[in-house]
Coordinates of C-alpha atoms in Angstrom, one line a residue:
Chain A
X19 CA -0.3 -0.4 0.2
X20 CA 2.9 2.1 -0.1
X21 CA 3.5 3.4 -4.1
X22 CA 3.4 6.3 -4.9
X23 CA -1.0 6.4 -6.3
X24 CA -1.9 8.7 -9.5
X25 CA -4.4 11.1 -9.2
X26 CA -6.0 13.3 -11.5
X27 CA -8.4 16.1 -10.6
X28 CA -11.9 16.7 -13.4
X29 CA -13.6 19.6 -12.3
X30 CA -12.4 22.9 -11.7
X31 CA -13.5 25.7 -9.4
X32 CA -13.5 26.2 -6.3
X33 CA -12.8 22.2 -5.3
X34 CA -10.8 21.2 -7.9
X35 CA -9.0 25.0 -7.6
X36 CA -8.8 23.3 -3.3
X37 CA -7.5 20.2 -4.9
X38 CA -4.9 21.1 -6.9
X39 CA -3.3 23.1 -3.6
X40 CA -3.8 20.2 -0.5
X41 CA -2.3 17.8 -3.1
X42 CA 1.3 19.4 -2.1
X43 CA 0.9 18.0 1.6
X44 CA 0.4 14.6 0.3
X45 CA 3.4 12.7 -0.2
X46 CA 1.8 9.9 -1.4
X47 CA -0.5 10.9 -4.0
X48 CA 0.6 12.4 -7.5
X49 CA -1.7 15.5 -9.9
X50 CA -0.5 15.2 -13.2
X51 CA -3.9 16.1 -15.3
X52 CA -6.9 18.2 -14.7
X53 CA -9.9 18.2 -16.7
X54 CA -12.6 21.0 -16.8
X55 CA -15.2 21.3 -19.7
X56 CA -14.6 24.9 -19.7
X57 CA -11.1 24.4 -21.2
X58 CA -10.6 23.8 -24.7
X59 CA -6.2 23.3 -25.7
X60 CA -4.0 21.9 -24.0
X61 CA -1.9 23.9 -21.1
X62 CA 0.3 23.3 -18.4
X63 CA 0.4 25.0 -14.9
X64 CA 3.0 23.9 -12.9
X65 CA 3.9 20.0 -12.9
X66 CA -0.2 20.0 -13.7
X67 CA -1.6 19.5 -17.3
X68 CA -4.9 21.1 -17.8
X69 CA -7.6 19.8 -20.3
X70 CA -10.2 19.1 -22.2
X71 CA -13.2 16.9 -20.4
X72 CA -13.8 15.2 -23.8
X73 CA -10.6 14.0 -23.9
X74 CA -11.1 12.5 -20.6
X75 CA -11.3 8.1 -21.3
X76 CA -8.1 8.8 -22.9
X77 CA -5.9 8.5 -19.8
X78 CA -7.5 6.1 -18.2
X79 CA -4.1 3.9 -17.4
X80 CA -2.4 6.6 -15.9
X81 CA -5.0 7.4 -12.9
X82 CA -5.1 5.9 -10.4
X83 CA -8.0 7.7 -9.3
X84 CA -9.8 10.3 -10.4
X85 CA -11.3 13.5 -8.0
X86 CA -15.5 14.3 -9.6
X87 CA -15.3 18.4 -7.7
X88 CA -18.8 18.2 -8.9
X89 CA -21.9 19.3 -7.2
X90 CA -24.6 16.8 -6.6
X91 CA -26.9 17.7 -10.0
X92 CA -23.4 16.8 -12.4
X93 CA -22.4 13.9 -10.6
X94 CA -25.6 12.1 -10.8
X95 CA -25.6 12.3 -14.5
X96 CA -21.3 12.1 -15.0
X97 CA -20.1 10.0 -11.8
X98 CA -21.8 6.4 -12.8
X99 CA -19.9 7.0 -16.6
X100 CA -17.1 8.2 -14.8
X101 CA -16.9 5.5 -12.5
X102 CA -18.0 2.5 -15.3
X103 CA -13.6 4.0 -16.3
X104 CA -12.4 4.8 -13.3
X105 CA -11.6 4.4 -9.2
X106 CA -13.0 8.0 -8.3
X107 CA -14.4 9.4 -4.8
X108 CA -16.6 12.7 -5.0
X109 CA -18.5 14.5 -2.0
X110 CA -22.0 14.6 -3.5
X111 CA -24.1 15.9 -0.7
X112 CA -27.7 15.9 -1.6
X113 CA -28.5 13.4 1.3
X114 CA -32.0 12.3 0.7
X115 CA -30.2 10.9 -3.3
X116 CA -27.3 8.5 -1.8
X117 CA -28.6 5.3 -1.6
X118 CA -30.2 6.1 -5.5
X119 CA -27.0 7.8 -6.5
X120 CA -25.0 5.2 -4.3
X121 CA -27.1 2.0 -6.0
X122 CA -26.2 3.8 -9.6
X123 CA -22.2 3.9 -8.9
X124 CA -22.5 0.6 -7.7
X125 CA -23.3 -0.8 -10.9
X126 CA -21.4 1.1 -12.9
X127 CA -17.7 0.5 -11.1
X128 CA -18.3 -3.0 -10.0
X129 CA -19.1 -4.3 -13.5
X130 CA -15.7 -2.5 -14.9
X131 CA -13.8 -3.9 -11.6
X132 CA -13.2 -0.4 -10.3
X133 CA -13.9 0.9 -7.1
X134 CA -16.1 4.7 -5.9
X135 CA -16.3 6.5 -2.7
X136 CA -18.6 8.5 -3.1
X137 CA -20.3 11.2 -0.3
X138 CA -17.1 11.5 1.7
X139 CA -16.5 15.4 2.5
X140 CA -17.3 17.4 5.8
X141 CA -21.2 16.7 5.7
X142 CA -21.8 13.7 4.0
X143 CA -18.2 12.4 5.1
X144 CA -16.5 13.7 8.8
X145 CA -20.0 15.0 10.1
X146 CA -22.1 11.4 8.9
X147 CA -19.1 8.9 10.6
X148 CA -20.0 11.2 14.7
X149 CA -23.6 10.4 13.5
X150 CA -22.7 7.0 12.7
X151 CA -20.0 6.4 15.5
X152 CA -22.4 8.2 18.1
X153 CA -25.7 6.8 17.3
X154 CA -24.2 2.9 18.0
X155 CA -21.6 4.3 20.9
X156 CA -24.3 6.3 22.8
X157 CA -27.1 4.6 22.5
X158 CA -29.9 5.6 25.3
X159 CA -28.6 9.6 23.3
X160 CA -30.4 11.9 21.0
X161 CA -27.6 12.9 18.1
X162 CA -28.4 15.6 16.1
X163 CA -26.8 17.9 13.5
X164 CA -26.3 21.7 13.3
X165 CA -25.2 22.9 10.1
X166 CA -23.7 26.5 10.3
X167 CA -23.2 29.7 10.7
X168 CA -21.6 29.3 6.0
X169 CA -21.9 28.7 2.9
X170 CA -23.9 25.3 1.3
X171 CA -22.1 24.5 -2.0
X172 CA -24.6 23.0 -3.0
X173 CA -28.0 25.1 -2.4
X174 CA -25.8 27.9 -4.0
X175 CA -25.3 25.8 -7.2
X176 CA -29.4 24.7 -7.2
X177 CA -30.2 28.9 -6.8
X178 CA -27.3 29.0 -9.1
X179 CA -28.7 26.7 -12.4
X180 CA -32.3 28.8 -12.2
X181 CA -32.3 30.7 -14.9
X182 CA -31.9 34.5 -14.9
X183 CA -29.2 33.6 -11.4
X184 CA -26.5 35.5 -12.5
X185 CA -24.8 34.9 -9.1
X186 CA -25.9 33.6 -6.0
X187 CA -24.7 32.0 -2.6
X188 CA -27.0 31.2 0.5
X189 CA -25.8 30.6 3.3
X190 CA -26.8 27.9 6.8
X191 CA -27.7 29.6 9.7
X192 CA -28.7 27.4 12.8
X193 CA -31.6 29.1 15.3
X194 CA -30.7 30.2 17.8
X195 CA -32.7 28.3 20.3
X196 CA -31.8 24.2 17.9
X197 CA -28.7 24.5 20.0
X198 CA -29.8 24.1 24.0
X199 CA -32.7 21.8 22.4
X200 CA -30.3 19.6 21.3
X201 CA -28.1 19.6 24.4
X202 CA -31.7 19.5 26.3
X203 CA -31.8 15.6 24.4
X204 CA -34.9 17.2 22.7
X205 CA -35.0 16.0 18.8
X206 CA -35.7 19.1 16.5
X207 CA -35.5 18.7 13.0
X208 CA -33.4 19.7 10.2
X209 CA -36.1 22.6 9.4
X210 CA -37.1 23.9 12.4
X211 CA -33.2 24.2 13.7
X212 CA -32.3 26.2 10.7
X213 CA -32.8 29.6 9.0
X214 CA -31.2 29.3 4.6
X215 CA -30.5 32.7 3.8
X216 CA -30.6 33.3 0.3
X217 CA -28.3 36.6 -1.4
X218 CA -29.0 36.2 -5.2
X219 CA -27.8 39.0 -8.1
X220 CA -31.0 38.5 -11.2
X221 CA -31.1 39.6 -14.2
X222 CA -33.6 42.5 -13.9
X223 CA -37.0 42.2 -14.0
X224 CA -37.3 38.1 -13.0
X225 CA -37.1 38.1 -9.6
X226 CA -40.1 37.2 -7.9
X227 CA -39.9 34.0 -10.5
X228 CA -36.4 32.9 -9.3
X229 CA -37.7 33.6 -5.5
X230 CA -40.2 31.3 -6.5
X231 CA -37.9 28.7 -8.4
X232 CA -35.9 28.5 -4.5
X233 CA -39.3 28.5 -2.1
X234 CA -40.5 25.9 -4.2
X235 CA -37.6 23.3 -4.4
X236 CA -38.7 20.3 -2.9
X237 CA -35.5 18.6 -1.7
X238 CA -33.1 21.9 -0.9
X239 CA -35.4 24.7 0.6
X240 CA -39.3 23.5 1.0
X241 CA -41.0 23.9 4.4
X242 CA -37.0 25.5 5.8
X243 CA -37.7 28.8 7.1
X244 CA -35.7 31.1 3.6
X245 CA -35.0 34.8 2.9
X246 CA -33.9 36.0 -0.3
X247 CA -32.3 38.9 -0.8
X248 CA -31.5 40.4 -4.2
X249 CA -28.1 42.5 -4.8
X250 CA -26.1 44.4 -6.6
X251 CA -22.8 42.6 -8.4
X252 CA -20.7 44.7 -6.5
X253 CA -22.0 44.0 -2.7
X254 CA -22.2 40.2 -4.1
X255 CA -17.9 40.6 -5.2
X256 CA -17.4 42.4 -2.0
X257 CA -19.4 40.6 0.8
X258 CA -20.0 37.8 -0.5
X259 CA -17.5 36.0 -2.3
X260 CA -15.7 34.2 0.8
X261 CA -17.2 30.0 1.2
X262 CA -16.5 29.3 5.0
X263 CA -18.8 26.6 6.7
X264 CA -19.4 25.3 10.1
X265 CA -21.5 22.4 11.7
X266 CA -22.2 20.2 15.1
X267 CA -22.9 16.7 14.8
X268 CA -24.9 16.5 19.1
X269 CA -25.7 13.2 20.9
X270 CA -26.8 13.7 25.1
X271 CA -29.0 11.3 26.7
X272 CA -28.3 9.9 30.1
X273 CA -26.9 6.5 31.3
X274 CA -28.1 4.5 35.1
X275 CA -24.7 6.8 36.2
X276 CA -26.2 10.6 34.7
X277 CA -25.8 13.0 31.7
X278 CA -23.8 11.7 29.0
X279 CA -22.1 13.8 25.7
X280 CA -20.7 13.7 22.5
X281 CA -19.8 16.2 19.9
X282 CA -17.6 17.2 16.6
X283 CA -17.7 20.9 16.3
X284 CA -16.1 21.9 12.9
X285 CA -15.4 25.2 12.1
X286 CA -14.0 26.1 8.7
X287 CA -12.2 29.0 6.8
X288 CA -12.5 27.0 3.7
X289 CA -15.5 24.8 2.7
X290 CA -13.7 23.8 -0.6
X291 CA -10.2 24.2 0.7
X292 CA -11.9 21.5 3.6
X293 CA -13.1 19.2 1.5
X294 CA -10.2 19.5 -0.7
X295 CA -8.2 17.2 1.8
X296 CA -11.2 15.2 3.0
X297 CA -11.4 14.0 -1.3
X298 CA -7.4 13.7 -1.4
X299 CA -7.4 11.5 1.4
X300 CA -10.9 10.0 0.1
X301 CA -7.9 8.9 -2.9
X302 CA -5.4 7.5 -0.8
X303 CA -8.3 4.8 0.7
X304 CA -10.4 4.3 -2.6
X305 CA -7.2 3.2 -4.3
X306 CA -6.3 1.1 -1.5
X307 CA -9.5 -0.8 -1.6
X308 CA -9.2 -1.1 -5.6
X309 CA -6.2 -2.7 -5.3
X310 CA -7.5 -5.3 -2.5
X311 CA -10.5 -6.6 -4.4
X312 CA -12.6 -4.3 -3.1
X313 CA -14.7 -3.7 -6.5
X314 CA -18.2 -1.3 -6.5
X315 CA -19.6 2.1 -4.3
X316 CA -18.5 2.7 -1.5
X317 CA -19.6 5.5 1.5
X318 CA -17.3 6.6 4.5
X319 CA -19.2 4.0 6.3
X320 CA -17.7 0.9 5.1
X321 CA -14.0 2.2 4.9
X322 CA -11.8 0.8 7.6
X323 CA -10.0 4.4 9.1
X324 CA -7.3 2.8 8.6
X325 CA -7.1 3.1 4.9
X326 CA -7.1 7.1 4.9
X327 CA -4.3 7.4 6.6
X328 CA -1.0 7.4 5.0
X329 CA 1.9 5.5 7.6
X330 CA 0.3 2.7 10.1
X331 CA -2.3 5.1 12.5
X332 CA -1.4 2.7 15.9
X333 CA 0.5 4.8 17.8
X334 CA -3.3 7.1 16.8
X335 CA -4.3 4.7 19.9
Chain B
X10 CA -25.6 -10.2 10.6
X11 CA -29.3 -9.7 12.4
X12 CA -29.5 -13.0 14.8
X13 CA -29.2 -12.1 17.9
X14 CA -25.5 -12.2 19.3
X15 CA -24.7 -14.1 22.7
X16 CA -22.8 -12.0 24.7
X17 CA -20.9 -12.6 28.2
X18 CA -18.9 -10.7 30.4
X19 CA -16.5 -11.6 32.3
X20 CA -14.8 -9.4 35.2
X21 CA -17.9 -7.4 37.3
X22 CA -16.3 -4.5 38.4
X23 CA -18.2 -1.2 37.4
X24 CA -17.4 -2.3 34.0
X25 CA -19.3 -4.9 33.5
X26 CA -22.1 -4.2 36.0
X27 CA -22.3 -1.1 33.5
X28 CA -22.3 -3.7 31.1
X29 CA -25.2 -6.0 32.4
X30 CA -27.6 -2.5 32.8
X31 CA -26.4 -0.8 29.6
X32 CA -27.3 -3.9 27.6
X33 CA -30.9 -3.5 27.8
X34 CA -30.3 -1.1 25.5
X35 CA -29.2 -3.3 22.3
X36 CA -32.1 -5.2 21.0
X37 CA -29.8 -7.4 19.4
X38 CA -27.4 -8.5 22.2
X39 CA -28.4 -11.2 24.9
X40 CA -26.1 -11.7 27.9
X41 CA -27.2 -15.4 29.7
X42 CA -23.7 -15.1 31.3
X43 CA -21.3 -12.5 33.8
X44 CA -17.8 -14.5 34.9
X45 CA -16.5 -12.6 38.5
X46 CA -13.1 -14.3 40.0
X47 CA -15.0 -13.2 43.7
X48 CA -18.3 -15.2 42.8
X49 CA -18.4 -19.0 44.3
X50 CA -20.7 -20.6 43.2
X51 CA -23.4 -20.1 40.9
X52 CA -26.1 -17.7 41.5
X53 CA -28.9 -15.8 39.4
X54 CA -30.0 -12.7 39.4
X55 CA -32.8 -11.2 37.0
X56 CA -31.7 -13.5 33.8
X57 CA -28.3 -13.1 34.3
X58 CA -26.4 -16.5 35.9
X59 CA -23.5 -14.9 37.3
X60 CA -21.1 -17.9 37.2
X61 CA -17.2 -18.3 39.3
X62 CA -14.6 -17.3 36.2
X63 CA -12.8 -20.7 36.2
X64 CA -15.3 -23.0 34.8
X65 CA -15.5 -20.3 31.5
X66 CA -14.4 -22.9 29.3
X67 CA -17.3 -24.6 29.5
X68 CA -19.1 -22.3 28.2
X69 CA -17.5 -21.3 25.2
X70 CA -20.3 -22.9 22.5
X71 CA -22.9 -20.5 24.2
X72 CA -21.5 -17.3 23.4
X73 CA -21.0 -15.4 21.2
X74 CA -18.3 -13.2 22.5
X75 CA -17.0 -12.4 25.6
X76 CA -16.9 -8.8 26.8
X77 CA -13.9 -8.2 29.4
X78 CA -14.5 -6.1 31.8
X79 CA -11.2 -5.6 33.8
X80 CA -8.1 -3.1 33.8
X81 CA -5.4 -3.3 31.6
X82 CA -2.4 -4.9 33.3
X83 CA -4.9 -8.0 34.3
X84 CA -6.0 -8.2 30.7
X85 CA -2.7 -8.3 29.7
X86 CA -2.4 -11.7 31.0
X87 CA -5.4 -12.9 30.9
X88 CA -6.7 -11.7 27.5
X89 CA -4.7 -13.9 24.8
X90 CA -5.9 -16.9 27.4
X91 CA -9.1 -16.0 26.3
X92 CA -9.0 -15.1 23.3
X93 CA -8.1 -18.5 22.3
X94 CA -10.9 -19.8 23.3
X95 CA -13.6 -16.6 22.7
X96 CA -13.9 -13.0 20.5
X97 CA -13.5 -10.9 22.8
X98 CA -14.3 -6.9 22.5
X99 CA -12.1 -4.6 25.8
X100 CA -10.8 -1.0 26.6
X101 CA -6.7 -1.8 27.2
X102 CA -5.7 1.4 27.6
X103 CA -2.2 0.9 28.6
X104 CA -0.8 3.2 25.3
X105 CA 2.2 3.1 24.7
X106 CA 1.6 -0.6 25.2
X107 CA -0.6 -1.9 22.6
X108 CA 1.1 -3.0 19.8
X109 CA 2.5 -5.2 22.1
X110 CA -1.3 -6.5 23.4
X111 CA -2.3 -6.4 20.4
X112 CA 0.5 -9.4 18.6
X113 CA -0.4 -11.2 21.7
X114 CA -4.4 -11.0 21.1
X115 CA -3.3 -11.7 17.3
X116 CA -1.5 -14.6 17.8
X117 CA -4.2 -16.1 20.3
X118 CA -7.3 -15.2 18.1
X119 CA -5.9 -16.9 15.0
X120 CA -5.1 -20.1 15.7
X121 CA -8.8 -20.2 17.1
X122 CA -10.5 -18.8 14.4
X123 CA -11.3 -16.2 17.3
X124 CA -12.2 -12.0 16.3
X125 CA -11.1 -10.2 19.3
X126 CA -11.5 -6.1 19.0
X127 CA -8.8 -4.2 21.4
X128 CA -8.7 -0.8 23.0
X129 CA -12.8 -0.1 21.8
X130 CA -13.3 2.4 24.8
X131 CA -13.3 6.4 25.2
X132 CA -9.8 6.7 24.6
X133 CA -8.4 4.4 23.3
X134 CA -11.5 4.2 21.2
X135 CA -13.7 7.2 20.1
X136 CA -11.4 9.9 21.0
X137 CA -8.6 7.1 18.9
X138 CA -11.2 7.5 15.7
X139 CA -11.3 11.3 16.0
X140 CA -7.2 11.5 16.4
X141 CA -7.0 9.5 12.9
X142 CA -10.5 11.2 11.5
X143 CA -8.7 14.7 12.0
X144 CA -5.6 13.6 11.2
X145 CA -6.6 12.1 8.5
X146 CA -8.1 14.8 6.8
X147 CA -6.5 18.0 8.2
X148 CA -2.1 16.7 7.4
X149 CA -2.8 20.8 7.7
X150 CA -3.2 20.8 10.7
X151 CA -1.6 20.0 14.3
X152 CA -4.6 17.2 16.0
X153 CA -3.4 17.4 20.1
X154 CA -5.5 15.4 23.0
X155 CA -7.3 16.9 26.8
X156 CA -8.4 14.6 29.4
X157 CA -11.0 16.0 31.6
X158 CA -11.5 16.8 34.5
X159 CA -12.5 13.8 35.7
X160 CA -11.1 9.9 37.2
X161 CA -8.5 8.0 35.2
X162 CA -9.8 4.0 35.6
X163 CA -6.6 2.4 34.3
X164 CA -4.2 5.2 36.6
X165 CA -6.6 4.5 40.1
X166 CA -6.0 1.1 39.5
X167 CA -2.3 1.3 39.0
X168 CA -2.7 3.3 42.6
X169 CA -4.7 0.9 44.2
X170 CA -2.6 -2.2 43.6
X171 CA 0.6 -0.6 45.0
X172 CA 1.2 -2.7 48.8
X173 CA -0.4 -0.6 51.5
X174 CA -3.1 1.6 50.0
X175 CA -7.3 0.8 50.3
X176 CA -8.8 3.1 48.1
X177 CA -7.3 5.2 45.4
X178 CA -8.2 7.1 42.9
X179 CA -6.7 9.4 40.7
X180 CA -8.3 12.8 38.7
X181 CA -6.4 13.6 35.1
X182 CA -6.8 17.7 35.0
X183 CA -5.9 19.7 31.2
X184 CA -4.0 22.4 32.4
X185 CA -5.7 25.6 31.7
X186 CA -2.7 27.2 29.3
X187 CA -2.8 23.4 27.5
X188 CA -6.1 23.9 25.3
X189 CA -5.1 27.4 23.9
X190 CA -2.2 26.3 22.5
X191 CA -3.6 23.9 20.8
X192 CA -7.1 26.5 19.5
X193 CA -3.2 28.0 17.7
X194 CA -2.2 24.6 16.0
X195 CA 0.8 24.9 19.2
X196 CA 1.9 21.1 20.0
X197 CA 2.2 20.4 23.6
X198 CA 2.7 17.3 25.5
X199 CA 0.2 15.2 27.1
X200 CA 2.8 15.4 29.8
X201 CA 3.0 19.3 30.3
X202 CA -0.7 19.2 29.4
X203 CA -2.6 17.7 32.6
X204 CA -1.8 17.4 35.9
X205 CA -2.6 14.5 37.8
X206 CA -4.7 14.6 41.6
X207 CA -4.1 12.0 43.5
X208 CA -6.8 11.1 46.6
X209 CA -5.3 7.7 48.7
X210 CA -6.6 5.6 51.4
X211 CA -3.4 4.0 53.3
X212 CA -2.8 2.1 55.9
X213 CA -1.1 4.2 58.6
X214 CA 2.7 4.5 58.4
X215 CA 2.6 3.3 54.8
X216 CA 2.5 7.0 52.7
X217 CA 6.0 7.6 51.9
X218 CA 6.5 4.8 50.5
X219 CA 2.8 5.0 48.9
X220 CA 3.8 8.2 46.8
X221 CA 7.2 7.0 45.8
X222 CA 5.7 4.3 43.5
X223 CA 2.4 6.1 42.8
X224 CA 5.3 8.4 41.2
X225 CA 8.1 6.4 39.7
X226 CA 5.5 4.7 37.7
X227 CA 7.1 4.8 35.1
X228 CA 4.4 4.1 32.3
X229 CA 1.4 6.4 34.0
X230 CA 3.0 8.7 36.2
X231 CA 6.0 9.8 35.3
X232 CA 7.0 13.4 34.3
X233 CA 4.2 14.6 35.0
X234 CA 3.1 17.0 37.5
X235 CA 1.4 14.5 40.7
X236 CA -0.2 15.2 43.6
X237 CA -0.8 13.4 45.8
X238 CA -3.6 14.0 49.0
X239 CA -4.0 10.6 51.8
X240 CA -6.9 10.9 53.1
X241 CA -10.5 9.2 55.1
X242 CA -12.1 6.6 54.2
X243 CA -15.0 8.7 54.9
X244 CA -13.6 11.5 53.1
X245 CA -12.9 9.0 50.3
X246 CA -16.6 7.3 50.5
X247 CA -18.2 11.5 51.1
X248 CA -16.1 13.5 47.8
X249 CA -14.8 10.2 45.4
X250 CA -17.5 7.6 45.1
X251 CA -18.1 8.7 41.5
X252 CA -16.2 8.3 37.9
X253 CA -17.1 11.7 35.9
X254 CA -14.6 11.8 33.3
X255 CA -14.4 14.2 29.6
X256 CA -12.4 14.6 27.3
X257 CA -11.2 16.9 23.9
X258 CA -9.2 16.3 20.6
X259 CA -8.3 19.5 18.9
X260 CA -7.8 19.4 15.7
X261 CA -6.3 22.9 14.3
X262 CA -4.2 24.5 11.5
X263 CA -4.4 27.3 8.2
X264 CA -5.6 25.9 4.8
X265 CA -3.9 27.9 1.9
X266 CA -8.4 29.7 2.3
X267 CA -7.9 30.2 6.1
X268 CA -8.1 28.7 9.4
X269 CA -9.5 25.6 10.0
X270 CA -10.0 23.6 13.1
X271 CA -12.3 20.3 14.1
X272 CA -13.5 19.1 17.6
X273 CA -14.7 16.2 19.8
X274 CA -16.1 16.7 23.1
X275 CA -16.9 14.1 25.6
X276 CA -18.2 15.2 28.9
X277 CA -18.9 11.6 31.1
X278 CA -21.3 11.8 34.5
X279 CA -20.3 8.0 34.4
X280 CA -16.7 6.8 32.8
X281 CA -17.8 2.8 33.0
X282 CA -21.6 4.0 31.8
X283 CA -20.5 5.8 27.9
X284 CA -17.3 2.7 28.5
X285 CA -19.8 0.1 29.0
X286 CA -21.8 1.0 26.2
X287 CA -19.3 1.2 23.7
X288 CA -18.5 -2.5 24.5
X289 CA -21.6 -3.6 23.1
X290 CA -22.1 -1.8 20.4
X291 CA -18.0 -2.9 19.5
X292 CA -19.0 -6.6 20.8
X293 CA -21.5 -6.5 18.0
X294 CA -18.8 -5.7 15.3
X295 CA -16.7 -8.5 17.1
X296 CA -19.6 -11.5 15.9
X297 CA -19.9 -9.7 12.7
X298 CA -16.7 -9.5 11.7
X299 CA -15.5 -13.4 12.8
X300 CA -18.8 -14.2 10.9
X301 CA -17.4 -12.9 8.2
X302 CA -13.6 -14.9 8.3
X303 CA -12.1 -12.2 9.8
X304 CA -9.7 -14.5 12.1
X305 CA -7.4 -12.0 15.2
X306 CA -6.9 -9.0 16.2
X307 CA -8.6 -5.5 15.7
X308 CA -8.3 -2.5 16.9
X309 CA -11.4 0.6 15.5
X310 CA -9.2 1.7 13.3
X311 CA -9.7 -1.7 11.6
X312 CA -13.9 -1.7 11.2
X313 CA -15.8 -0.7 8.3
X314 CA -17.8 2.1 10.6
X315 CA -21.2 0.1 9.9
X316 CA -20.3 -2.3 11.7
X317 CA -20.8 -0.7 15.0
X318 CA -24.2 0.1 13.7
X319 CA -27.4 -2.0 14.3
X320 CA -28.9 -1.3 11.3
X321 CA -28.5 0.4 8.0
X322 CA -26.6 3.5 8.7
X323 CA -27.3 5.2 4.8
X324 CA -29.9 7.4 7.2
X325 CA -27.0 8.5 9.0
X326 CA -24.8 9.6 5.8

């Protein structure tokens, strides 16, 4: 498990750029290729060739794992096609659509003896792992999740794909009452615990239809308290060009001996940077799974933790 | 993976009692036997037979997994003997001795096609998992651990085994400066970050030799700031009969996009209760590993997270 793994990136938005920057911190990984639909010719930046996306299959034999840096809606189309030719990792984050996506990725990957790991970011990903371990180890506790304050890239992307939207960002903000409820083991739904604040730069006159499209989105916005502000391009560039995020998984309950609590807290100045490093560690795990003959698609729940770590982790026990 | 698993307990101290109480929360686990060296005849309490420890091998075919509720010094002797006849789980917690113990448990378990999971409590265990995931996912961060304020059962047991000690408890207390240092990504050694406060009821006149034995213990006390107070039995019973604990794993670092931090916090009113439930979930995982033919000894780092969870955890993604 010690050879250098040849990684490539598909998608050169914020996340893809963060992966390219973060790779230097993984001495067992080497990135030579980045594919993008916005790239036409071949160019080289540093050690990395940037190539048009439609040439990707020609590089099949030179890539041990492809990191898919697309949003969830693009992943649902492109993920299975790529999983049929490459080992892949992604951060697919539409929670309710994960089971379907997992099945499609499994079918695609198994046939070609490839290995895909899906939904491995901070949430789903690291926060999911906390929910699972807390749930398994504390069956007497209620386990709840709070997101934010921070920018949800998935929700922002959904807004950006609405016709008439030029730029958009969505902040997920936990309500003050929600953290208190969770600490008192009172279950609270995600929809009751969070607000969704949207800042949109729109084509003139299309504000009403855009607002309707946002509020009407079943998966991402329906049932939430949603605030929508239409702002100018200048304001957007000045106030909303960073991608911070935060999250907490809170488990709280009582055994015969008294109150027990466990909590994971994340505070991220750059969500894409944080996610990118998780994807890089996941690419390491995906190659190891494939090398040992574990074909198909997996989530972080299926993977022995040590597969993510470069060397032997025994010292961390 | 859905049949009811037949679990037994070895050792009926605080931890063993907590396991018996906690088992009711695991509908896929069933405990019928508890073995103790302090038990002579056979008795039945509720659904559980209490039996002398030396009869344990006669029950081999009726036990899917044995939960070892002993301290680390007893485990190093008894663990390998039991692992040769049973699937076992334990919370062996002498961090520096884990690699040796793991090797001995592996040898014992492999030969008999049994499965043992070692060091699966809150630390080592849940806190170790945080150290591993944070370390793998945040290679730009420093990862540090703070324990307490709370009672360390391992350290208390070490003191209780010193000749002349009647009762003893050891509180691990994090120094105020340590948390600040960790948040600023300044690495700090465990020995510099914590005090060890010991409360001892001693046989008269043996205080000096006891204090010397505590301070001289290489594995547990050497290099720490150690405070030792000799107290009366009455004071001990009144002030020191509970077993709270707490801990934090703090990861903090910087990517190109700014500061990133992750933190696991545990606050336990009853350390034995908390550990007991983790051991029960680990017993579930050990039986599953054995059923799939994974023989030998493992740590939580080797086990896919979903093995700890009763049902399919996909919804927790």
